[in-house]
Amino acid sequence: MKKLLTSIVAVVLLLIVAACSQDTEKNKQKQETIKMGVIPTDDNADVSAMYEPVAEYLKKETGMNVELFLANDYTAVIEAMKNDKIDIARLGAFSYILAADQTKVEPLVAEVSKKTGDKFYTSLLVTRSGSSIKSIKDLKGKTVAFVDPASSSGNLVPRKWLLDNGIDADKDLKEVIYSGGHDASVLAVENKKVDAAFVAVNIYEDMKEKEMASNTVDLEESEKIPTQPIIANSNLDSQTIEKLRTAFMDMDKNAPEILDSFKEAQGFTSVADKDYDGLRELAELLNLDLRKME
């Protein structure tokens, strides 16, 4: 009986060791493969082709395999993150706030804007040259173009900016139109369709450089708006997170051509959750449903 009991204990111990080994192997495999969530762009570009160079670069820099997880929208990416199906993802600023509220994530890096050279950008108040509008306070009773209800720089931040100056966009403006694009808003001012518009600084400056907005001027700029972050699942071990962060931050030196995949970014820099507190306050002030943002 004693020998039988000893044999049973030995078998149980062997099973426990085997199970632990399997768990260790699973964790090792998980750490050796990183899944990156990406979504289609506005111009319906081939997302796989767009991000494959990024995946190859991250593999080279970190020594880990990188697989792309193609999702239809930001909501799908957040759900995948919640269920541990992806490890990192590129989100919009408001979508990051929503993700951080729903699951354990952290901002890995933020894009450095080509135009501002910073992890922040701004919205500009644009009007026609020679207009009677000299500041945002002069917009009462005017026709104003916004970009899209979900646009940070083309609608949400400007609405808060207006409220800070005693103007309720829905009550105090003569008319509000949604142009559907920053360039369309600028052209609406240029062609005298509206009195003023709010647009992203990078797009407006591009249009000025191309002489597409020669009859317009920018009067003021908004508070700083955080650029898009790359976020990480907090379940990743700290060593992996640091490898990925370093790889992104060194991308402009090690593989600058890959930055074309990120359009407006000239590189990446460190970022903290608190950088998005201003947008959280904005969302609360405007009573926004973040699930509909981005």
Short mmCIF file of C-alpha atoms in Angstrom, two decimals:
data_model
loop_
_atom_site.label_atom_id
_atom_site.label_comp_id
_atom_site.label_asym_id
_atom_site.label_seq_id
_atom_site.Cartn_x
_atom_site.Cartn_y
_atom_site.Cartn_z
CA MET A 1 0.00 0.00 0.00
CA LYS A 2 2.83 2.36 0.88
CA LYS A 3 4.49 1.69 -2.50
CA LEU A 4 1.19 2.29 -4.29
CA LEU A 5 0.68 5.61 -2.48
CA THR A 6 4.23 6.66 -3.32
CA SER A 7 3.64 5.80 -6.98
CA ILE A 8 0.40 7.81 -7.08
CA VAL A 9 2.12 10.84 -5.52
CA ALA A 10 4.93 10.54 -8.06
CA VAL A 11 2.47 10.41 -10.96
CA VAL A 12 0.59 13.47 -9.65
CA LEU A 13 3.84 15.40 -9.30
CA LEU A 14 4.82 14.46 -12.84
CA LEU A 15 1.43 15.67 -14.12
CA ILE A 16 1.81 18.97 -12.25
CA VAL A 17 5.31 19.48 -13.66
CA ALA A 18 4.07 18.68 -17.17
CA ALA A 19 1.18 21.12 -16.83
CA CYS A 20 3.52 23.84 -15.58
CA SER A 21 5.86 23.17 -18.48
CA GLN A 22 2.98 23.49 -20.94
CA ASP A 23 1.90 26.79 -19.37
CA THR A 24 5.48 28.04 -19.53
CA GLU A 25 5.71 27.05 -23.19
CA LYS A 26 2.40 28.77 -23.96
CA ASN A 27 3.59 31.95 -22.26
CA LYS A 28 6.86 31.74 -24.15
CA GLN A 29 5.03 31.33 -27.45
CA LYS A 30 2.76 34.25 -26.62
CA GLN A 31 5.71 36.46 -25.84
CA GLU A 32 7.48 35.43 -29.04
CA THR A 33 4.50 36.48 -31.20
CA ILE A 34 3.04 39.96 -31.13
CA LYS A 35 -0.32 40.65 -32.76
CA MET A 36 -0.85 44.19 -34.01
CA GLY A 37 -4.37 45.50 -34.60
CA VAL A 38 -4.91 47.75 -37.63
CA ILE A 39 -7.98 49.12 -39.41
CA PRO A 40 -8.68 50.27 -42.98
CA THR A 41 -7.73 53.85 -43.83
CA ASP A 42 -10.06 56.47 -45.30
CA ASP A 43 -8.67 55.93 -48.80
CA ASN A 44 -9.33 52.17 -48.65
CA ALA A 45 -5.66 51.36 -49.05
CA ASP A 46 -4.49 47.76 -48.79
CA VAL A 47 -3.98 47.61 -45.03
CA SER A 48 -1.90 44.44 -45.13
CA ALA A 49 0.47 45.89 -47.71
CA MET A 50 0.61 49.12 -45.76
CA TYR A 51 1.59 47.57 -42.44
CA GLU A 52 3.62 44.52 -43.51
CA PRO A 53 6.83 46.62 -43.56
CA VAL A 54 6.04 47.72 -40.01
CA ALA A 55 5.57 44.11 -38.93
CA GLU A 56 8.86 43.10 -40.55
CA TYR A 57 10.66 46.02 -38.91
CA LEU A 58 9.32 45.17 -35.45
CA LYS A 59 10.31 41.54 -35.94
CA LYS A 60 13.85 42.58 -36.83
CA GLU A 61 14.18 45.01 -33.92
CA THR A 62 12.56 42.89 -31.19
CA GLY A 63 13.28 39.33 -32.29
CA MET A 64 9.59 38.49 -32.03
CA ASN A 65 7.19 37.44 -34.77
CA VAL A 66 4.60 40.13 -35.54
CA GLU A 67 1.21 39.22 -36.97
CA LEU A 68 -1.35 41.72 -38.25
CA PHE A 69 -4.91 41.59 -36.94
CA LEU A 70 -7.19 43.28 -39.48
CA ALA A 71 -10.32 44.83 -37.96
CA ASN A 72 -13.21 46.77 -39.46
CA ASP A 73 -13.12 49.63 -36.97
CA TYR A 74 -11.75 50.86 -33.66
CA THR A 75 -14.50 49.11 -31.71
CA ALA A 76 -13.41 45.74 -33.08
CA VAL A 77 -9.81 46.48 -32.13
CA ILE A 78 -10.82 47.36 -28.57
CA GLU A 79 -12.90 44.18 -28.26
CA ALA A 80 -9.96 42.13 -29.52
CA MET A 81 -7.70 43.82 -26.97
CA LYS A 82 -10.19 43.07 -24.18
CA ASN A 83 -10.14 39.39 -25.15
CA ASP A 84 -6.33 39.20 -25.43
CA LYS A 85 -6.48 38.55 -29.17
CA ILE A 86 -4.11 41.44 -29.94
CA ASP A 87 -1.16 42.92 -28.09
CA ILE A 88 -0.66 46.33 -29.67
CA ALA A 89 -2.77 48.60 -31.86
CA ARG A 90 -2.89 52.02 -33.46
CA LEU A 91 -5.91 53.96 -32.20
CA GLY A 92 -7.29 57.45 -32.43
CA ALA A 93 -7.01 59.65 -29.35
CA PHE A 94 -10.68 59.31 -28.33
CA SER A 95 -10.64 55.59 -29.05
CA TYR A 96 -7.68 55.22 -26.71
CA ILE A 97 -9.67 56.91 -23.95
CA LEU A 98 -12.53 54.47 -24.55
CA ALA A 99 -10.15 51.50 -24.59
CA ALA A 100 -8.49 52.61 -21.36
CA ASP A 101 -11.94 52.84 -19.75
CA GLN A 102 -12.92 49.34 -20.84
CA THR A 103 -9.77 47.26 -20.47
CA LYS A 104 -6.17 47.28 -19.25
CA VAL A 105 -4.12 49.11 -21.86
CA GLU A 106 -1.41 51.72 -21.84
CA PRO A 107 -0.13 54.16 -24.45
CA LEU A 108 3.10 52.78 -25.87
CA VAL A 109 4.17 55.75 -27.99
CA ALA A 110 2.55 58.72 -29.71
CA GLU A 111 3.07 59.93 -33.24
CA VAL A 112 5.23 62.99 -33.79
CA SER A 113 3.42 65.24 -36.25
CA LYS A 114 5.31 66.17 -39.41
CA LYS A 115 3.96 69.69 -39.19
CA THR A 116 4.31 70.46 -35.49
CA GLY A 117 7.31 68.26 -34.66
CA ASP A 118 5.45 67.34 -31.47
CA LYS A 119 3.07 64.72 -30.10
CA PHE A 120 0.39 67.38 -30.16
CA TYR A 121 -1.26 69.35 -32.95
CA THR A 122 -3.90 72.09 -33.03
CA SER A 123 -7.08 73.23 -34.72
CA LEU A 124 -7.03 76.54 -36.55
CA LEU A 125 -9.77 79.13 -36.97
CA VAL A 126 -9.69 80.05 -40.66
CA THR A 127 -11.49 82.88 -42.44
CA ARG A 128 -11.14 84.90 -45.65
CA SER A 129 -8.52 87.56 -46.02
CA GLY A 130 -10.04 90.97 -45.17
CA SER A 131 -12.94 89.45 -43.24
CA SER A 132 -14.56 91.37 -40.42
CA ILE A 133 -13.90 88.31 -38.23
CA LYS A 134 -10.78 89.04 -36.18
CA SER A 135 -11.08 86.45 -33.40
CA ILE A 136 -13.21 83.52 -32.30
CA LYS A 137 -15.42 85.92 -30.33
CA ASP A 138 -16.60 87.42 -33.64
CA LEU A 139 -18.24 84.18 -34.81
CA LYS A 140 -21.65 84.84 -33.24
CA GLY A 141 -24.23 85.02 -36.01
CA LYS A 142 -21.79 83.67 -38.62
CA THR A 143 -21.85 80.61 -40.87
CA VAL A 144 -19.16 78.14 -39.83
CA ALA A 145 -17.88 74.89 -41.34
CA PHE A 146 -16.96 71.95 -39.16
CA VAL A 147 -15.47 68.76 -40.59
CA ASP A 148 -17.33 65.81 -39.10
CA PRO A 149 -19.17 65.23 -35.80
CA ALA A 150 -16.45 62.79 -34.67
CA SER A 151 -13.47 64.91 -35.74
CA SER A 152 -11.27 66.05 -32.83
CA SER A 153 -9.71 69.09 -34.53
CA GLY A 154 -12.57 69.69 -36.96
CA ASN A 155 -15.48 69.70 -34.49
CA LEU A 156 -15.05 68.54 -30.90
CA VAL A 157 -12.14 70.70 -29.74
CA PRO A 158 -13.54 73.75 -31.63
CA ARG A 159 -16.91 73.35 -29.89
CA LYS A 160 -15.21 73.46 -26.50
CA TRP A 161 -13.10 76.38 -27.72
CA LEU A 162 -16.28 78.23 -28.68
CA LEU A 163 -17.92 77.49 -25.31
CA ASP A 164 -14.84 78.82 -23.53
CA ASN A 165 -15.47 82.06 -25.41
CA GLY A 166 -19.16 82.23 -24.58
CA ILE A 167 -20.47 80.80 -27.85
CA ASP A 168 -22.76 77.77 -28.13
CA ALA A 169 -22.29 76.42 -31.66
CA ASP A 170 -25.86 75.10 -31.80
CA LYS A 171 -27.47 78.33 -30.61
CA ASP A 172 -25.22 81.27 -31.39
CA LEU A 173 -23.98 80.54 -34.91
CA LYS A 174 -26.13 81.47 -37.90
CA GLU A 175 -25.51 78.11 -39.56
CA VAL A 176 -23.29 75.07 -39.04
CA ILE A 177 -22.29 72.78 -41.89
CA TYR A 178 -20.28 69.57 -41.85
CA SER A 179 -18.05 69.58 -44.92
CA GLY A 180 -16.82 65.99 -44.61
CA GLY A 181 -13.13 66.92 -44.82
CA HIS A 182 -10.61 69.48 -43.58
CA ASP A 183 -9.70 70.45 -47.14
CA ALA A 184 -13.38 70.85 -48.00
CA SER A 185 -13.85 73.20 -45.05
CA VAL A 186 -10.94 75.38 -46.18
CA LEU A 187 -12.30 75.49 -49.72
CA ALA A 188 -15.73 76.45 -48.37
CA VAL A 189 -14.10 79.52 -46.83
CA GLU A 190 -12.02 80.16 -49.95
CA ASN A 191 -15.12 80.04 -52.16
CA LYS A 192 -17.26 82.19 -49.83
CA LYS A 193 -19.63 79.36 -48.92
CA VAL A 194 -19.06 79.98 -45.21
CA ASP A 195 -17.64 82.79 -43.11
CA ALA A 196 -15.13 80.65 -41.21
CA ALA A 197 -14.00 77.09 -40.52
CA PHE A 198 -12.08 75.02 -37.99
CA VAL A 199 -9.44 72.71 -39.49
CA ALA A 200 -6.34 70.71 -38.51
CA VAL A 201 -3.13 72.74 -38.67
CA ASN A 202 -1.22 70.20 -40.78
CA ILE A 203 -3.85 70.05 -43.53
CA TYR A 204 -4.30 73.81 -43.66
CA GLU A 205 -0.55 74.43 -43.93
CA ASP A 206 -0.30 71.85 -46.71
CA MET A 207 -3.02 73.65 -48.64
CA LYS A 208 -1.32 77.01 -48.15
CA GLU A 209 1.96 75.58 -49.42
CA LYS A 210 0.17 74.26 -52.51
CA GLU A 211 -1.55 77.65 -52.99
CA MET A 212 -4.99 76.08 -52.61
CA ALA A 213 -6.09 78.56 -49.96
CA SER A 214 -4.51 81.84 -51.05
CA ASN A 215 -7.54 83.95 -50.05
CA THR A 216 -7.69 82.66 -46.48
CA VAL A 217 -5.91 83.42 -43.22
CA ASP A 218 -5.69 81.58 -39.91
CA LEU A 219 -6.57 83.79 -36.95
CA GLU A 220 -6.09 81.66 -33.84
CA GLU A 221 -5.22 78.14 -32.79
CA SER A 222 -6.78 75.86 -30.23
CA GLU A 223 -5.33 74.16 -27.18
CA LYS A 224 -3.05 71.23 -27.92
CA ILE A 225 -4.63 67.99 -29.15
CA PRO A 226 -2.79 64.68 -28.64
CA THR A 227 -1.78 62.78 -31.76
CA GLN A 228 -2.69 59.14 -32.39
CA PRO A 229 -1.10 56.65 -30.00
CA ILE A 230 0.13 53.11 -30.42
CA ILE A 231 -1.28 51.27 -27.41
CA ALA A 232 -0.20 48.07 -25.68
CA ASN A 233 -2.14 45.41 -23.82
CA SER A 234 -1.12 45.71 -20.17
CA ASN A 235 -0.91 41.91 -19.99
CA LEU A 236 2.34 42.08 -21.95
CA ASP A 237 5.42 41.69 -19.77
CA SER A 238 7.42 44.85 -19.12
CA GLN A 239 10.45 43.64 -21.10
CA THR A 240 8.35 43.12 -24.23
CA ILE A 241 6.68 46.50 -23.82
CA GLU A 242 10.07 48.21 -23.58
CA LYS A 243 11.37 46.37 -26.66
CA LEU A 244 8.37 47.54 -28.66
CA ARG A 245 8.54 51.09 -27.34
CA THR A 246 12.22 51.34 -28.23
CA ALA A 247 11.61 49.91 -31.71
CA PHE A 248 8.93 52.51 -32.47
CA MET A 249 10.95 55.39 -31.06
CA ASP A 250 13.99 54.38 -33.13
CA MET A 251 12.01 53.92 -36.34
CA ASP A 252 12.87 57.38 -37.71
CA LYS A 253 16.57 56.53 -37.44
CA ASN A 254 16.56 52.84 -38.31
CA ALA A 255 13.89 52.68 -41.01
CA PRO A 256 12.47 56.14 -41.86
CA GLU A 257 10.86 54.87 -45.07
CA ILE A 258 8.44 52.77 -43.01
CA LEU A 259 6.93 55.92 -41.54
CA ASP A 260 4.98 56.32 -44.80
CA SER A 261 2.60 53.75 -43.31
CA PHE A 262 1.59 56.31 -40.69
CA LYS A 263 0.99 59.25 -43.08
CA GLU A 264 1.26 62.31 -40.83
CA ALA A 265 3.95 60.92 -38.50
CA GLN A 266 7.62 61.79 -38.76
CA GLY A 267 8.43 59.49 -35.86
CA PHE A 268 7.29 58.36 -32.43
CA THR A 269 7.90 59.62 -28.91
CA SER A 270 7.07 58.72 -25.32
CA VAL A 271 3.56 59.38 -24.08
CA ALA A 272 1.61 59.09 -20.83
CA ASP A 273 -2.03 58.45 -20.05
CA LYS A 274 -2.31 61.93 -18.50
CA ASP A 275 -1.62 63.47 -21.94
CA TYR A 276 -5.22 62.54 -22.82
CA ASP A 277 -6.85 64.09 -19.75
CA GLY A 278 -7.80 67.21 -21.71
CA LEU A 279 -9.81 65.11 -24.16
CA ARG A 280 -11.44 63.28 -21.26
CA GLU A 281 -12.58 66.63 -19.87
CA LEU A 282 -13.82 67.63 -23.31
CA ALA A 283 -15.82 64.41 -23.64
CA GLU A 284 -17.43 65.02 -20.26
CA LEU A 285 -18.14 68.68 -21.02
CA LEU A 286 -19.80 67.91 -24.36
CA ASN A 287 -21.49 64.75 -23.01
CA LEU A 288 -19.91 62.70 -25.80
CA ASP A 289 -20.58 59.03 -26.43
CA LEU A 290 -16.99 57.87 -27.00
CA ARG A 291 -18.24 54.68 -28.64
CA LYS A 292 -19.23 56.82 -31.62
CA MET A 293 -15.95 58.73 -31.79
CA GLU A 294 -13.16 58.20 -34.35
#
